[in-house]
Amino acid sequence: MPDYEFSPASGDRPRSWISKQVLIVLGVCLPVILALAIWVGVLTWRQSSMGATDHVSAIVLGRCLTYTRNMHPELRNQDCKKILNTFTSAFVSKDPCNITKEDYQPLIDLVTQTVPCNKTLFWSRSKELAHQYSGIQKEMFTLEDTLLGYIADNLVWCGDPRTSEVKEEFCPYRNENCSSTATSVFWTVVSQKFAESACGTVYVMLNGSGTTAFSKASTFGSVEVFNLHPDRVHTLHAWVMHDIGGVERDSCLGSSIKELKSIVNQRNISFFCQDDYRPARFVQCVRHPEHPSCSVLM
Amino acid sequence: MAAQGCAPRRLLQLLQLLLLLGAGAAGAQWRGEGTSRNLESIFLGRCAEYSSLLLSPAEREKNCTAIWEAFKVVLDKDPCSVLPSDYDLFINLSRHALPRDKSLFWENNHLLVTSFAENGHRLMPLCDVLYGRVGDFLSWCRQKNGSGLDYESCPSSEDCENNPVDSYWKRASIQYSMDSSGVIYVMLNGSEPKGAYPVKGFFADFEIPYLQKDKITRIEIWVMHEIQGPKVESCGEGTVKILEERLEAMGFQYSCVNDYLPVKLLMCVDHSTHPDCALNSAAASTQRDGSSLYTDRGATLTMALLMALASGAQMQLEPPLS
């Protein structure tokens, strides 16, 4: 067999040498091209199966990771990609007005988080104040301080039978014609779980400057109160907060609180009520430092 | 502003100590925390969230993928050779308007700043700006010898000056200062034993020098003291005086307030029974305490009684609802 050299040589090259060179080039390049194609294909497949290309998914995934890595490292074993997939599977490609509790059951089963006893804070028509309070009193948990509440807070999402996308625009509002939206059912389901797992003394922040402090039409009044477990929860404390410089429409003495008390007592749970719970009052005072009810002896 | 951006200094020191102890066992190379897992997903998620929830409609078209691509060039560089200028493109793509009178600089009071700023609604410290939000609490660096990310450890300022995280915060701080306008607020910790104003720190070295005199009307300093904490320094004292003199020499109009009331009220949430947080007579008389289970009733009662004795006012105490 002839001895071939690979060093570049000017002049004529035998044809068989050229074809061997071509073969070698192909032999090297083809696998590389093939590998590249496979890699790109895998990436694209992973991207679509991760579902993180849309806004809602990116936010949910980012929040889940921040929550389990930075804020609550005791939950670092939670698989955020799986949580995202289980979350979106509940509503993608489905009728956006006909979502069921069972659709979210896999998500509820997947994420188990125990809120310590005596640290559960419900709220009704007082979301902002409740969150400001729990943001400072970090051992207290509102629903939105738990993993499931945290990833979904303030977001809007829905599916559509015609697509497998996660949508955040043109989602139907909840009304008589569309009673079970993806978001409304989500909050019902996680609120129920949140109430069921509460224990010890639980708290609720109510709004005494709104229509009524307690309303059976609210999530608290229709879902949470009725899912408190008497074996686990022995006391409910209500804080009826009034806007500083605002109207006092309702209070611990009002009839809606009497109604709440009777519902709670009937479930064998003790009930206490306090108007303008002081630590929460301080939170309100930050915005009205000059108001008489906020004057602090320095 | 503390090093590592908005991450609390003490927490970081604890982490670094733990890392040192671990490093002895595991052979970690650097003193700082390793690259955060799922860095890209967290980054993109925060960018998406910030853009959709916090930016104006006109600014909402931020391309988070492009911002990430610009950011991650530093992940290919030697972890001790990353300069603040390496983040220039990242900053350019993620910059957005900073509202007037909303800038808040701070040192040694991270939690208070976060609570008071209300997610950018009341004030906008650096961690509530897009290019500060994406990196908050995170850590990142390339391996010293190799092309992958180092998840074990990353260089701290003691290891080398030009490390990815410090350079990020330097560059972000510079931009934040340059974009600040109107009234500038500075929150300092007057209970910090080493002094309220760190003479060498992010605020001193990377923020003050870049404040734009022509855009700033005045600077207001709040020296906060921890409730039940020592009053190490107040306005006009120690390092606060150094800061005041520096600002004056630079030609800024400034003022200083001890225990700025709105922030003080926030501190009282956690210490509602402390004498420093006692509400005065007008407030005490409008309080109606409906339960016997709260310990602060004792303080309120005492105050109410004193006020009643002093002013002869009639006090009404509600029976507990049970």
Tab-separated table of C-alpha atoms in Angstrom, chain A residues 60-240:
chain	number	residue	atom	x	y	z
A	60	VAL	CA	-43.507	30.564	38.868
A	61	LEU	CA	-40.252	28.669	38.399
A	62	GLY	CA	-38.123	31.600	39.535
A	63	ARG	CA	-40.291	32.174	42.595
A	64	CYS	CA	-40.273	28.492	43.515
A	65	LEU	CA	-36.486	28.393	43.357
A	66	THR	CA	-36.099	31.610	45.346
A	67	TYR	CA	-38.525	30.303	47.982
A	68	THR	CA	-36.951	26.885	48.390
A	69	ARG	CA	-33.315	27.971	48.098
A	70	ASN	CA	-33.150	31.380	49.736
A	71	MET	CA	-36.186	31.905	51.902
A	72	HIS	CA	-36.997	28.453	53.255
A	73	PRO	CA	-34.002	26.164	52.797
A	74	GLU	CA	-35.812	23.462	54.780
A	75	LEU	CA	-37.775	22.930	51.548
A	76	ARG	CA	-34.748	22.666	49.280
A	77	ASN	CA	-35.654	19.108	48.347
A	78	GLN	CA	-38.749	20.265	46.537
A	79	ASP	CA	-38.407	19.775	42.782
A	80	CYS	CA	-39.405	23.103	41.311
A	81	LYS	CA	-39.523	21.930	37.713
A	82	LYS	CA	-41.885	19.172	38.720
A	83	ILE	CA	-43.969	21.618	40.715
A	84	LEU	CA	-44.194	23.890	37.678
A	85	ASN	CA	-45.236	21.042	35.403
A	86	THR	CA	-47.810	19.749	37.859
A	87	PHE	CA	-49.159	23.270	38.260
A	88	THR	CA	-49.542	23.941	34.533
A	89	SER	CA	-50.942	20.482	33.832
A	90	ALA	CA	-53.930	21.420	35.965
A	91	PHE	CA	-55.264	23.873	33.402
A	92	VAL	CA	-53.461	23.803	30.036
A	93	SER	CA	-55.543	22.670	27.075
A	94	LYS	CA	-58.652	22.664	29.243
A	95	ASP	CA	-61.855	24.659	29.167
A	96	PRO	CA	-60.892	27.777	31.139
A	97	CYS	CA	-64.328	27.979	32.742
A	98	ASN	CA	-64.555	24.406	33.884
A	99	ILE	CA	-61.521	23.707	35.992
A	100	THR	CA	-62.135	21.316	38.889
A	101	LYS	CA	-60.601	20.774	42.303
A	102	GLU	CA	-59.409	17.387	41.104
A	103	ASP	CA	-57.345	19.130	38.423
A	104	TYR	CA	-55.203	20.659	41.167
A	105	GLN	CA	-55.105	17.582	43.386
A	106	PRO	CA	-51.741	16.346	42.032
A	107	LEU	CA	-50.209	19.701	42.942
A	108	ILE	CA	-51.694	19.619	46.435
A	109	ASP	CA	-50.368	16.094	46.920
A	110	LEU	CA	-46.941	17.049	45.613
A	111	VAL	CA	-46.202	20.030	47.847
A	112	THR	CA	-46.370	19.324	51.566
A	113	GLN	CA	-45.447	22.155	53.849
A	114	THR	CA	-46.219	22.326	57.535
A	115	VAL	CA	-46.846	25.754	58.976
A	116	PRO	CA	-45.837	25.771	62.652
A	117	CYS	CA	-48.680	25.818	65.161
A	118	ASN	CA	-49.928	29.194	66.357
A	119	LYS	CA	-48.427	30.919	63.321
A	120	THR	CA	-51.243	30.847	60.776
A	121	LEU	CA	-52.630	34.221	59.756
A	122	PHE	CA	-55.773	34.367	57.653
A	123	TRP	CA	-56.963	37.626	56.167
A	124	SER	CA	-60.129	38.946	54.601
A	125	ARG	CA	-60.341	42.261	52.732
A	126	SER	CA	-57.025	43.226	54.328
A	127	LYS	CA	-54.462	41.591	52.099
A	128	GLU	CA	-51.952	44.416	51.949
A	129	LEU	CA	-51.839	45.016	55.678
A	130	ALA	CA	-51.704	41.308	56.467
A	131	HIS	CA	-48.738	40.864	54.141
A	132	GLN	CA	-46.922	43.892	55.459
A	133	TYR	CA	-47.400	42.523	58.947
A	134	SER	CA	-46.223	39.006	58.114
A	135	GLY	CA	-43.322	40.505	56.182
A	136	ILE	CA	-42.042	41.984	59.419
A	137	GLN	CA	-43.210	39.274	61.802
A	138	LYS	CA	-41.494	36.627	59.784
A	139	GLU	CA	-42.613	33.687	61.854
A	140	MET	CA	-46.256	34.332	60.903
A	141	PHE	CA	-47.547	32.753	57.686
A	142	THR	CA	-50.280	34.037	55.487
A	143	LEU	CA	-51.268	31.725	52.630
A	144	GLU	CA	-49.022	33.764	50.338
A	145	ASP	CA	-46.093	33.092	52.655
A	146	THR	CA	-46.389	29.379	51.950
A	147	LEU	CA	-44.775	27.929	48.849
A	148	LEU	CA	-47.972	27.399	46.862
A	149	GLY	CA	-49.357	30.813	47.712
A	150	TYR	CA	-46.026	32.487	47.094
A	151	ILE	CA	-45.568	31.186	43.562
A	152	ALA	CA	-49.035	32.243	42.421
A	153	ASP	CA	-49.668	35.506	44.280
A	154	ASN	CA	-50.889	38.347	42.027
A	155	LEU	CA	-50.615	36.247	38.893
A	156	VAL	CA	-53.307	35.554	36.327
A	157	TRP	CA	-53.274	32.378	34.261
A	158	CYS	CA	-55.509	30.131	32.189
A	159	GLY	CA	-55.478	27.491	29.472
A	160	ASP	CA	-57.332	27.005	26.208
A	161	PRO	CA	-58.541	23.806	24.562
A	162	ARG	CA	-57.078	24.941	21.246
A	163	THR	CA	-53.531	25.244	22.522
A	164	SER	CA	-51.098	23.768	25.029
A	165	GLU	CA	-49.874	27.205	26.046
A	166	VAL	CA	-50.010	28.829	29.430
A	167	LYS	CA	-51.865	32.080	28.904
A	168	GLU	CA	-51.852	35.189	30.999
A	169	GLU	CA	-53.868	37.458	28.736
A	170	PHE	CA	-57.538	37.229	27.780
A	171	CYS	CA	-58.291	34.932	30.663
A	172	PRO	CA	-62.015	34.857	31.482
A	173	TYR	CA	-63.268	36.568	34.610
A	174	ARG	CA	-65.221	34.561	37.107
A	175	ASN	CA	-68.962	35.178	36.756
A	176	GLU	CA	-72.252	33.284	36.319
A	177	ASN	CA	-71.232	32.113	32.858
A	178	CYS	CA	-67.747	31.113	33.899
A	179	SER	CA	-67.776	29.914	37.459
A	180	SER	CA	-64.671	27.754	37.742
A	181	THR	CA	-61.668	29.596	36.365
A	182	ALA	CA	-58.148	28.258	36.747
A	183	THR	CA	-57.218	30.956	39.262
A	184	SER	CA	-60.388	30.885	41.362
A	185	VAL	CA	-60.285	27.121	41.742
A	186	PHE	CA	-56.579	27.251	42.573
A	187	TRP	CA	-57.135	29.646	45.442
A	188	THR	CA	-60.097	27.672	46.738
A	189	VAL	CA	-58.074	24.486	46.756
A	190	VAL	CA	-54.945	25.906	48.390
A	191	SER	CA	-56.989	27.903	50.910
A	192	GLN	CA	-58.723	24.719	51.946
A	193	LYS	CA	-55.450	22.911	52.426
A	194	PHE	CA	-54.015	25.883	54.299
A	195	ALA	CA	-56.935	25.871	56.730
A	196	GLU	CA	-56.944	22.097	57.125
A	197	SER	CA	-53.295	22.015	58.171
A	198	ALA	CA	-53.513	24.935	60.601
A	199	CYS	CA	-53.060	24.119	64.259
A	200	GLY	CA	-53.103	25.654	67.705
A	201	THR	CA	-54.176	29.277	67.904
A	202	VAL	CA	-54.894	30.809	64.507
A	203	TYR	CA	-55.349	34.470	63.650
A	204	VAL	CA	-57.408	36.389	61.135
A	205	MET	CA	-57.019	40.015	60.125
A	206	LEU	CA	-60.325	41.635	59.196
A	207	ASN	CA	-61.228	45.031	57.803
A	208	GLY	CA	-63.404	47.179	60.045
A	209	SER	CA	-63.523	50.061	57.569
A	210	GLY	CA	-65.043	48.083	54.718
A	211	THR	CA	-68.621	46.896	54.335
A	212	THR	CA	-68.563	44.191	56.996
A	213	ALA	CA	-65.609	42.798	58.887
A	214	PHE	CA	-66.697	39.208	58.344
A	215	SER	CA	-68.491	38.014	55.228
A	216	LYS	CA	-69.616	34.495	54.374
A	217	ALA	CA	-69.059	35.383	50.715
A	218	SER	CA	-65.304	35.784	51.219
A	219	THR	CA	-62.827	32.947	50.845
A	220	PHE	CA	-62.195	33.152	54.573
A	221	GLY	CA	-65.890	32.973	55.337
A	222	SER	CA	-66.769	30.277	52.839
A	223	VAL	CA	-63.724	28.035	52.664
A	224	GLU	CA	-61.196	28.632	55.421
A	225	VAL	CA	-63.414	28.895	58.501
A	226	PHE	CA	-65.182	25.683	57.581
A	227	ASN	CA	-61.978	23.746	57.034
A	228	LEU	CA	-60.405	24.502	60.377
A	229	HIS	CA	-60.019	21.190	62.120
A	230	PRO	CA	-61.357	21.249	65.693
A	231	ASP	CA	-58.900	18.488	66.615
A	232	ARG	CA	-56.006	20.732	65.619
A	233	VAL	CA	-57.218	24.304	66.076
A	234	HIS	CA	-58.449	25.304	69.516
A	235	THR	CA	-58.675	29.098	69.224
A	236	LEU	CA	-59.331	31.720	66.563
A	237	HIS	CA	-58.224	35.305	67.296
A	238	ALA	CA	-59.715	38.012	65.111
A	239	TRP	CA	-58.094	41.424	64.706
A	240	VAL	CA	-60.502	43.985	63.321
